[in-house]
Coordinates of C-alpha atoms and ligand atoms in Angstrom, one line a residue:
X1 CA 10.0 2.4 33.1
X2 CA 6.9 1.7 31.1
X3 CA 3.4 1.6 32.5
X4 CA 2.2 -1.6 34.3
X5 CA -0.9 -3.5 33.3
X6 CA -2.0 -6.8 34.7
X7 CA -5.8 -7.0 34.3
X8 CA -7.5 -9.5 32.1
X9 CA -11.0 -9.0 30.8
X10 CA -12.1 -12.3 32.5
X11 CA -14.1 -13.5 29.5
X12 CA -12.2 -16.8 29.4
X13 CA -9.1 -18.6 30.5
X14 CA -6.9 -18.4 33.5
X15 CA -5.2 -15.1 34.0
X16 CA -1.4 -15.3 33.9
X17 CA -1.3 -13.4 37.2
X18 CA 2.1 -11.6 36.8
X19 CA 2.1 -7.9 36.1
X20 CA 3.4 -7.2 32.7
X21 CA 5.5 -4.1 31.9
X22 CA 5.1 -2.4 28.6
X23 CA 8.1 -0.4 27.3
X24 CA 8.5 3.3 26.9
X25 CA 7.9 4.0 23.3
X26 CA 10.6 6.0 21.5
X27 CA 11.6 6.8 17.9
X28 CA 15.0 6.0 16.4
X29 CA 16.2 9.0 14.4
X30 CA 19.8 9.2 13.1
X31 CA 21.0 6.5 15.5
X32 CA 19.5 8.1 18.6
X33 CA 16.4 6.9 20.6
X34 CA 14.3 9.9 21.1
X35 CA 10.8 11.1 22.2
X36 CA 8.6 14.1 21.5
X37 CA 6.5 16.6 23.4
X38 CA 3.4 15.4 21.7
X39 CA 2.2 11.9 22.5
X40 CA -1.0 9.8 22.2
X41 CA -2.1 6.8 24.3
X42 CA -1.6 3.2 23.5
X43 CA -4.6 1.1 24.6
X44 CA -4.7 -2.6 25.5
X45 CA -7.8 -3.7 23.5
X46 CA -8.5 -6.5 25.9
X47 CA -8.9 -4.2 28.9
X48 CA -9.5 -0.7 27.4
X49 CA -6.6 0.5 29.6
X50 CA -3.9 2.9 28.6
X51 CA -0.6 1.0 28.7
X52 CA 1.8 3.5 27.2
X53 CA 2.2 6.7 25.2
X54 CA 3.5 6.9 21.6
X55 CA 5.4 10.0 20.5
X56 CA 4.6 12.1 17.4
X57 CA 7.5 13.1 15.3
X58 CA 7.8 16.9 14.6
X59 CA 8.5 18.2 11.1
X60 CA 12.0 18.9 12.3
X61 CA 12.5 15.3 13.4
X62 CA 11.1 14.0 10.1
X63 CA 13.6 16.3 8.2
X64 CA 16.4 15.0 10.5
X65 CA 15.4 11.4 9.6
X66 CA 15.4 12.2 5.9
X67 CA 18.9 13.7 6.1
X68 CA 20.0 10.7 8.0
X69 CA 18.4 8.1 5.7
X70 CA 20.5 9.6 2.8
X71 CA 23.7 9.1 4.8
X72 CA 22.6 5.7 6.0
X73 CA 21.9 4.6 2.5
X74 CA 25.3 5.6 1.3
X75 CA 27.0 3.6 4.0
X76 CA 24.7 0.5 4.0
X77 CA 24.5 0.2 0.2
X78 CA 28.3 0.4 0.0
X79 CA 28.7 -2.5 2.4
X80 CA 29.1 -5.9 0.6
X81 CA 26.0 -8.0 0.5
X82 CA 27.9 -10.6 2.6
X83 CA 28.7 -8.0 5.3
X84 CA 25.0 -6.9 5.3
X85 CA 24.0 -10.5 5.7
X86 CA 26.2 -10.8 8.8
X87 CA 24.5 -7.9 10.5
X88 CA 21.1 -9.2 9.6
X89 CA 21.9 -12.7 10.9
X90 CA 23.0 -11.1 14.2
X91 CA 19.6 -9.2 14.3
X92 CA 17.9 -12.6 13.8
X93 CA 19.8 -14.0 16.8
X94 CA 18.8 -11.0 19.0
X95 CA 15.2 -11.4 17.9
X96 CA 15.4 -15.0 18.9
X97 CA 16.7 -14.1 22.3
X98 CA 14.0 -11.5 22.8
X99 CA 11.1 -13.1 21.2
X100 CA 9.1 -14.0 24.3
X101 CA 9.2 -10.4 25.6
X102 CA 8.3 -8.9 22.2
X103 CA 5.5 -11.4 21.7
X104 CA 4.0 -10.3 25.1
X105 CA 4.2 -6.6 24.0
X106 CA 2.4 -7.7 20.7
X107 CA -0.4 -9.3 22.6
X108 CA -0.7 -6.4 25.1
X109 CA -1.0 -3.8 22.3
X110 CA -2.9 -5.8 19.6
X111 CA -4.8 -8.4 21.6
X112 CA -4.0 -11.6 19.7
X113 CA -3.4 -14.7 21.8
X114 CA 0.1 -15.1 23.0
X115 CA 0.6 -18.3 21.0
X116 CA -0.2 -16.4 17.8
X117 CA 2.3 -13.6 18.8
X118 CA 5.0 -16.2 19.3
X119 CA 4.3 -17.8 15.9
X120 CA 4.4 -14.3 14.4
X121 CA 7.8 -13.7 16.0
X122 CA 9.1 -17.0 14.5
X123 CA 7.9 -15.6 11.1
X124 CA 9.7 -12.3 11.8
X125 CA 13.0 -14.2 12.5
X126 CA 12.4 -16.4 9.4
X127 CA 11.9 -13.4 7.1
X128 CA 15.0 -11.7 8.5
X129 CA 17.1 -14.8 7.8
X130 CA 15.7 -15.3 4.3
X131 CA 16.4 -11.7 3.3
X132 CA 19.9 -11.8 4.8
X133 CA 20.7 -14.8 2.7
X134 CA 18.9 -13.9 -0.5
X135 CA 20.2 -10.4 -0.4
X136 CA 23.6 -11.9 -1.3
X137 CA 22.3 -13.1 -4.6
X138 CA 21.6 -9.8 -6.4
X139 CA 23.4 -11.1 -9.5
X140 CA 22.5 -9.0 -12.5
X141 CA 23.4 -10.5 -15.9
X142 CA 25.6 -10.2 -19.0
X143 CA 23.6 -9.9 -22.2
X144 CA 25.2 -11.0 -25.5
X145 CA 25.5 -8.0 -27.9
X146 CA 25.1 -7.8 -31.7
X147 CA 28.6 -6.4 -32.3
X148 CA 31.6 -8.3 -31.0
X149 CA 33.1 -5.2 -29.4
X150 CA 30.1 -4.3 -27.3
X151 CA 29.5 -5.6 -23.9
X152 CA 26.1 -5.2 -22.2
X153 CA 25.7 -5.6 -18.4
X154 CA 22.5 -5.3 -16.4
X155 CA 23.4 -4.4 -12.9
X156 CA 21.0 -4.9 -10.0
X157 CA 21.3 -2.2 -7.3
X158 CA 19.3 -1.0 -4.3
X159 CA 16.6 1.5 -5.3
X160 CA 17.6 4.1 -2.6
X161 CA 16.2 5.5 0.7
X162 CA 12.8 4.1 1.3
X163 CA 9.9 4.7 3.6
X164 CA 7.2 2.3 4.8
X165 CA 3.8 2.6 6.6
X166 CA 2.2 -0.4 8.1
X167 CA -1.1 -1.4 9.8
X168 CA -1.7 -2.8 13.3
X169 CA -3.0 -6.3 12.5
X170 CA 0.4 -8.0 12.4
X171 CA 2.6 -5.6 14.4
X172 CA 5.6 -7.9 13.8
X173 CA 5.1 -9.4 10.3
X174 CA 4.0 -6.1 8.7
X175 CA 7.1 -4.4 10.0
X176 CA 9.6 -7.1 9.2
X177 CA 8.3 -7.5 5.7
X178 CA 9.4 -3.9 5.1
X179 CA 12.5 -3.8 7.2
X180 CA 14.2 -7.1 6.1
X181 CA 13.5 -6.7 2.4
X182 CA 14.7 -3.1 2.3
X183 CA 17.8 -3.9 4.3
X184 CA 18.4 -7.2 2.5
X185 CA 18.4 -5.3 -0.8
X186 CA 20.8 -2.6 0.5
X187 CA 18.3 0.2 1.0
X188 CA 17.9 2.4 4.0
X189 CA 14.4 2.6 5.5
X190 CA 12.3 4.9 7.6
X191 CA 9.5 2.8 9.0
X192 CA 6.3 4.0 10.7
X193 CA 4.4 1.2 12.4
X194 CA 0.9 1.8 13.5
X195 CA 0.6 4.1 16.5
X196 CA -1.9 1.6 17.9
X197 CA 0.8 -1.1 18.1
X198 CA 4.2 0.6 18.4
X199 CA 6.2 -1.6 20.8
X200 CA 6.6 -4.7 18.6
X201 CA 7.9 -2.6 15.7
X202 CA 10.1 -0.6 18.0
X203 CA 11.7 -3.8 19.4
X204 CA 12.3 -5.2 16.0
X205 CA 14.0 -2.0 14.9
X206 CA 16.0 -2.1 18.2
X207 CA 17.3 -5.6 17.4
X208 CA 18.7 -4.4 14.0
X209 CA 20.1 -1.3 15.6
X210 CA 21.8 -3.4 18.3
X211 CA 23.1 -5.8 15.7
X212 CA 25.1 -2.9 14.1
X213 CA 22.9 -1.5 11.2
X214 CA 24.6 1.8 10.6
X215 CA 23.2 5.1 11.9
X216 CA 20.4 6.3 9.6
X217 CA 20.1 3.1 7.6
X218 CA 17.1 2.0 9.7
X219 CA 14.9 4.6 11.5
X220 CA 11.6 4.5 13.3
X221 CA 9.1 7.3 13.5
X222 CA 5.5 7.7 14.7
X223 CA 3.0 10.5 14.3
X224 CA -0.2 11.6 12.7
X225 CA -0.2 9.0 9.8
X226 CA -1.2 11.5 7.0
X227 CA 1.3 14.1 8.1
X228 CA 4.2 11.6 8.3
X229 CA 3.5 9.9 5.0
X230 CA 2.9 13.2 3.1
X231 CA 6.1 14.6 4.3
X232 CA 8.3 11.6 3.6
X233 CA 6.8 10.8 0.2
X234 CA 7.1 14.4 -0.9
X235 CA 10.9 14.5 -0.2
X236 CA 13.2 14.0 -3.2
X237 CA 15.4 11.9 -0.9
X238 CA 12.7 9.1 -0.8
X239 CA 12.9 6.7 -3.7
X240 CA 10.5 4.1 -2.7
X241 CA 7.3 3.8 -0.6
X242 CA 5.8 0.6 0.7
X243 CA 2.4 0.3 2.5
X244 CA 0.4 -2.4 4.2
X245 CA -3.2 -1.5 5.0
X246 CA -6.6 -0.6 3.6
X247 CA -7.5 0.0 0.0
X248 CA -8.6 3.7 0.5
X249 CA -5.3 4.6 2.3
X250 CA -3.3 2.8 -0.4
X251 CA -5.0 4.8 -3.1
X252 CA -4.3 8.0 -1.3
X253 CA -0.6 7.1 -0.9
X254 CA -0.4 6.2 -4.6
X255 CA -1.7 9.6 -5.5
X256 CA 1.0 11.2 -3.3
X257 CA 3.7 8.9 -4.9
X258 CA 2.6 10.0 -8.3
X259 CA 3.6 13.6 -7.6
X260 CA 7.2 12.5 -7.1
X261 CA 7.1 9.4 -9.4
X262 CA 8.2 7.4 -6.3
X263 CA 8.1 3.6 -6.7
X264 CA 5.4 1.9 -4.6
X265 CA 4.5 -1.5 -3.3
X266 CA 0.9 -1.7 -2.0
X267 CA -0.2 -4.6 0.1
X268 CA -3.9 -3.8 0.5
X269 CA -7.0 -5.4 1.6
X270 CA -8.7 -8.6 0.4
X271 CA -12.0 -10.4 0.6
X272 CA -11.1 -14.0 0.3
X273 CA -13.6 -16.4 -1.2
X274 CA -13.5 -20.1 0.0
X275 CA -14.9 -22.6 -2.5
X276 CA -16.0 -25.8 -0.9
X277 CA -16.9 -28.7 -3.3
X278 CA -19.0 -31.7 -2.7
X279 CA -15.9 -33.9 -2.6
X280 CA -14.5 -32.2 0.5
X281 CA -14.3 -33.8 3.9
X282 CA -16.7 -31.3 5.4
X283 CA -15.8 -31.7 9.1
X284 CA -12.0 -31.4 8.4
X285 CA -12.4 -28.5 6.0
X286 CA -14.6 -26.5 8.4
X287 CA -12.1 -27.1 11.2
X288 CA -9.1 -26.1 9.1
X289 CA -10.6 -23.1 7.3
X290 CA -12.7 -22.1 10.3
X291 CA -9.6 -22.0 12.6
X292 CA -8.0 -19.8 10.0
X293 CA -11.1 -17.5 9.9
X294 CA -11.0 -16.8 13.6
X295 CA -7.2 -16.5 13.7
X296 CA -6.3 -12.9 14.9
X297 CA -10.1 -12.4 15.3
X298 CA -10.4 -12.3 11.5
X299 CA -8.2 -9.2 11.2
X300 CA -6.1 -10.7 8.5
X301 CA -5.9 -9.4 4.9
X302 CA -6.0 -13.1 3.6
X303 CA -8.7 -14.1 6.1
X304 CA -11.3 -16.5 4.6
X305 CA -14.5 -14.5 4.3
X306 CA -17.0 -15.5 1.6
X307 CA -17.7 -19.2 2.0
X308 CA -19.2 -20.4 -1.3
X309 CA -20.5 -23.9 -0.7
X310 CA -21.8 -26.5 -3.2
X311 CA -25.5 -27.1 -2.4
X312 CA -25.3 -30.8 -1.4
X313 CA -22.9 -30.1 1.4
X314 CA -24.2 -26.6 2.3
X315 CA -26.1 -27.4 5.5
X316 CA -23.5 -29.8 6.9
X317 CA -20.8 -27.2 6.3
X318 CA -22.8 -24.4 8.0
X319 CA -23.3 -26.8 11.0
X320 CA -19.6 -27.7 11.1
X321 CA -18.4 -24.1 10.8
X322 CA -20.9 -23.0 13.5
X323 CA -19.3 -25.7 15.8
X324 CA -15.8 -24.3 15.1
X325 CA -17.0 -20.7 15.9
X326 CA -18.6 -21.9 19.1
X327 CA -15.4 -23.8 20.2
X328 CA -13.4 -20.5 20.2
X329 CA -12.3 -19.5 23.6
X330 CA -12.5 -15.7 23.5
X331 CA -10.6 -13.6 26.0
X332 CA -7.5 -11.7 27.0
X333 CA -4.7 -13.0 24.7
X334 CA -2.3 -13.3 27.7
X335 CA -4.6 -15.8 29.4
X336 CA -4.1 -19.6 29.1
X337 CA -6.3 -21.4 26.6
X338 CA -7.6 -18.3 24.8
X339 CA -7.9 -18.9 21.1
X340 CA -9.3 -15.5 20.0
X341 CA -8.7 -12.0 21.4
X342 CA -10.4 -8.7 21.0
X343 CA -10.6 -6.5 18.0
X344 CA -8.1 -3.7 17.8
X345 CA -10.5 -1.0 19.0
X346 CA -14.1 -0.1 19.7
X347 CA -14.5 1.3 16.2
X348 CA -14.1 -2.2 14.8
X349 CA -16.8 -3.6 17.1
X350 CA -19.1 -0.9 15.8
X351 CA -18.2 -1.9 12.2
X352 CA -19.0 -5.6 13.0
X353 CA -22.4 -4.5 14.4
X354 CA -23.1 -2.6 11.2
X355 CA -22.2 -5.6 9.0
X356 CA -24.3 -8.0 11.1
X357 CA -27.3 -5.6 11.2
X358 CA -27.2 -5.1 7.5
X359 CA -27.0 -8.9 6.8
X360 CA -29.9 -9.6 9.1
X361 CA -32.0 -7.0 7.3
X362 CA -31.3 -8.8 4.1
X363 CA -32.5 -12.1 5.4
X364 CA -29.2 -13.7 6.6
X365 CA -29.5 -16.4 9.3
X366 CA -27.1 -16.0 12.2
X367 CA -26.2 -19.5 13.4
X368 CA -23.9 -18.3 16.1
X369 CA -22.6 -15.0 17.6
X370 CA -23.6 -11.7 16.1
X371 CA -23.0 -9.5 19.2
X372 CA -20.3 -7.7 21.1
X373 CA -19.0 -9.5 24.2
X374 CA -18.6 -8.3 27.8
X375 CA -18.4 -4.7 29.0
X376 CA -14.7 -4.3 29.0
X377 CA -12.3 -4.3 26.0
X378 CA -13.4 -4.5 22.3
X379 CA -14.6 -8.1 22.0
X380 CA -17.0 -9.5 19.4
X381 CA -18.4 -13.0 19.2
X382 CA -17.1 -15.4 16.5
X383 CA -20.0 -15.2 14.1
X384 CA -21.4 -17.3 11.3
X385 CA -23.9 -15.7 8.9
X386 CA -25.7 -18.3 6.7
X387 CA -27.8 -17.7 3.5
X388 CA -25.9 -14.6 2.7
X389 CA -26.8 -12.7 -0.5
X390 CA -24.3 -10.8 -2.6
X391 CA -26.1 -7.5 -1.9
X392 CA -25.1 -7.5 1.8
X393 CA -22.5 -4.9 2.7
X394 CA -20.3 -7.6 4.2
X395 CA -20.2 -9.4 0.9
X396 CA -18.7 -6.3 -0.7
X397 CA -16.6 -4.6 2.0
X398 CA -13.8 -6.3 3.8
X399 CA -15.2 -7.1 7.3
X400 CA -11.7 -7.5 8.9
X401 CA -13.3 -9.2 11.9
X402 CA -14.6 -12.6 13.1
X403 CA -17.5 -12.8 10.7
X404 CA -17.9 -15.8 8.3
X405 CA -20.4 -15.3 5.5
X406 CA -21.8 -18.5 4.0
X407 CA -23.7 -18.9 0.8
X408 CA -25.0 -21.9 -1.3
X409 CA -23.9 -22.3 -4.9
X410 CA -25.1 -24.6 -7.7
X411 CA -21.7 -25.5 -9.1
X412 CA -18.3 -24.5 -10.2
X413 CA -19.4 -21.9 -12.8
X414 CA -21.4 -20.0 -10.2
X415 CA -18.6 -20.3 -7.6
X416 CA -16.0 -18.9 -10.0
X417 CA -18.3 -16.0 -11.0
X418 CA -19.1 -15.1 -7.5
X419 CA -15.5 -15.5 -6.3
X420 CA -14.4 -13.0 -9.0
X421 CA -17.2 -10.5 -8.4
X422 CA -15.1 -7.9 -6.4
X423 CA -12.4 -5.5 -7.5
X424 CA -10.0 -6.9 -4.8
X425 CA -8.0 -10.1 -5.5
X426 CA -5.6 -11.0 -2.7
X427 CA -6.2 -14.6 -1.6
X428 CA -8.7 -17.4 -2.4
X429 CA -9.1 -20.9 -1.2
X430 CA -10.7 -24.1 -2.6
X431 CA -11.3 -27.4 -0.9
X432 CA -12.4 -30.8 -2.3
X433 CA -12.2 -29.9 -6.0
X434 CA -11.2 -32.7 -8.4
X435 CA -8.0 -32.5 -10.4
X436 CA -9.7 -31.0 -13.5
X437 CA -11.6 -28.4 -11.5
X438 CA -8.5 -27.5 -9.5
X439 CA -6.7 -26.8 -12.7
X440 CA -9.5 -24.6 -13.9
X441 CA -9.5 -22.7 -10.6
X442 CA -5.8 -22.1 -10.9
X443 CA -6.4 -20.4 -14.1
X444 CA -9.7 -18.7 -13.6
X445 CA -9.9 -17.4 -10.0
X446 CA -8.7 -13.8 -10.1
X447 CA -6.4 -13.7 -7.1
X448 CA -2.8 -13.1 -6.2
X449 CA -2.6 -16.3 -4.1
X450 CA -4.7 -19.5 -4.3
X451 CA -4.7 -22.2 -1.6
X452 CA -6.0 -25.5 -2.8
X453 CA -6.9 -27.8 0.1
X454 CA -4.8 -25.6 2.4
X455 CA -5.0 -22.2 3.9
X456 CA -1.2 -22.1 4.5
X457 CA -0.2 -19.8 1.7
X458 CA 2.6 -17.6 3.2
X459 CA 6.3 -18.4 3.8
X460 CA 9.3 -16.1 3.9
X461 CA 10.5 -17.6 0.6
X462 CA 7.2 -17.3 -1.3
X463 CA 5.8 -14.2 -3.0
X464 CA 3.0 -12.5 -1.1
X465 CA 0.8 -10.0 -2.9
X466 CA -2.5 -9.2 -4.6
X467 CA -3.9 -8.1 -7.9
X468 CA -6.3 -5.4 -8.9
X469 CA -7.4 -3.2 -5.9
X470 CA -5.5 -5.5 -3.5
X471 CA -2.4 -3.7 -4.7
X472 CA 0.7 -4.5 -6.6
X473 CA 4.3 -5.6 -5.9
X474 CA 5.2 -8.5 -3.6
X475 CA 6.7 -9.1 -0.3
X476 CA 8.4 -12.4 0.4
X477 CA 10.5 -14.5 -1.9
X478 CA 12.9 -13.1 -4.5
X479 CA 10.1 -10.8 -5.6
X480 CA 10.2 -9.1 -2.1
X481 CA 13.8 -8.1 -2.6
X482 CA 13.3 -7.1 -6.2
X483 CA 10.8 -4.6 -5.0
X484 CA 13.7 -2.7 -3.4
X485 CA 16.1 -3.1 -6.4
X486 CA 16.5 -1.3 -9.7
X487 CA 18.3 -2.3 -12.8
X488 CA 21.0 -0.2 -14.5
X489 CA 22.3 -1.0 -18.0
X490 CA 26.0 -0.5 -18.7
X491 CA 27.1 -0.7 -22.3
X492 CA 30.8 -0.8 -23.0
X493 CA 32.6 -0.7 -26.3
X494 CA 35.8 -2.7 -25.6
Ligands
NAD1 P1 -7.5 2.6 8.2 O1 -7.6 2.5 6.8 O2 -7.9 3.9 8.9 O3 -6.0 2.3 8.7 C1 -5.2 1.2 8.3 C2 -3.7 1.6 8.6 O4 -3.3 2.6 7.7 C3 -3.5 2.1 10.0 O5 -2.5 1.4 10.6 C4 -3.2 3.5 9.9 O6 -2.3 4.0 10.8 C5 -2.6 3.6 8.5 N1 -2.9 4.9 7.8 C6 -4.0 5.5 7.7 N2 -3.9 6.7 7.0 C7 -2.6 6.7 6.7 C8 -1.9 7.7 5.9 N3 -2.4 8.8 5.3 N4 -0.5 7.4 5.7 C9 0.1 6.3 6.2 N5 -0.6 5.4 6.9 C10 -1.9 5.6 7.2 O7 -8.4 1.4 8.8 P2 -8.5 0.8 10.2 O8 -9.8 1.2 10.8 O9 -7.3 0.9 11.1 O10 -8.6 -0.7 9.8 C11 -9.7 -1.2 9.2 C12 -9.5 -1.5 7.7 O11 -8.2 -1.5 7.3 C13 -10.1 -2.8 7.4 O12 -11.4 -2.7 6.8 C14 -9.1 -3.4 6.4 O13 -9.6 -3.3 5.1 C15 -7.9 -2.5 6.4 N6 -6.7 -3.2 6.9 C16 -6.0 -3.9 6.0 C17 -4.8 -4.5 6.3 C18 -4.0 -5.4 5.4 O14 -3.2 -6.1 5.8 N7 -4.2 -5.3 4.1 C19 -4.3 -4.3 7.6 C20 -5.0 -3.5 8.5 C21 -6.2 -2.9 8.1

């Protein structure tokens, strides 16, 4: 059995009381659940306690997975899209049955409130169903030729055995966006979730395995991230790599992919600007976008970060956002009523302190928060930094934490210029713009995704992805499946 953990950090909320078990972490290689002699601890970020151990794959195990993914691809890609959809639908049903348990593992290893983990599991199930269905529509096309006796067919086929590496911030969503799109398109996949949050990904893979995905078609490994990714990407068996995580790691993986001309999808970091115009309902906007800011303690690639506010509504917006930050109930995500959990690890608390210290030195006004919380677990106060200037480190590097930077602007031209200042372009938001300005923002904001009067920009059926240094390729929507497909042209003289 796994290791028991039942202590909350006591910062807020009523502790659930019951002891939670955390599962033994194993890898799935060639259809067998397996461990390794080398392991590392899994830490509950709310308590600082070790709750489990995650195995590291040996080179021999990675080679075994590579051999198996080739065989798994042959079998899975030969199955009809309809048959594949049946297996994936069964996996969705199993995930539904198991979602409460998996959500608890997610909160224990990552820290987010249990309500957020449950919503994440619903998204996992939704993506599985979307990909199962949409995978049946890999149509290809017939192209009219120039000579009557020539027939041109563009056939869509799975790209081949794939591998994926994902970050810890959405232990379920990040994993399913790789697994369901790869399998839905007919590819085999070796997935490596973050070693910091292994159980959620393991249970997702288990549901697909139990649903009947063939041996080798879906495998799970853990290890030293750089060793695993180097080894898998260098193999000629691997035809596609997909990564969710930071820009520097994404660039590193792209360099490795270049050596083998392996196709890549990169879902990297962002630094989302939020443009608030005079016409916005300030209280309602601050509530909506502020709630979104502190979701997952700000550890979200599309988290609203740079709040660019029109001068006439600047001070009311700062006050309203401060009130939202102060209304957060910070604590152990398993406790009732908690709205914000800890950061993933102590290193991120240190990073928040650096961002805040630097902003203070440059004259920022901290209206609330600004410090670590408690003496157990990696908690940081929901923080609002007003009067931010663009030279502050936080205005240039993704904070990936519960920090909101607010700055006054004199109008739409300045807001667009400042929104577009960085090399990343993942998500952007605008509130209260008139029709004409909204049209202008739709064309001029350099971003992969723009939310106008809403932060809800992601569904299983919509494309999710960034531009510039936020990466390329999409997950979600028909684009998410296309990322795992290639086109073959057949020309027949008849
Ligand atoms: P990090 O860059 O060290 O790690 C991010 C993730 O990449 C981790 O899960 C890690 O296991 C994985 N990783 C690292 N090196 C790898 C390699 N060589 N091969 C394969 N995977 C590898 O950063 P961190 O301290 O864990 O997180 C902080 C930063 O990461 C933030 O500033 C944020 O920009 C970024 N981040 C972005 C996302 C996203 O969704 N875009 C998610 C998590 C973290």
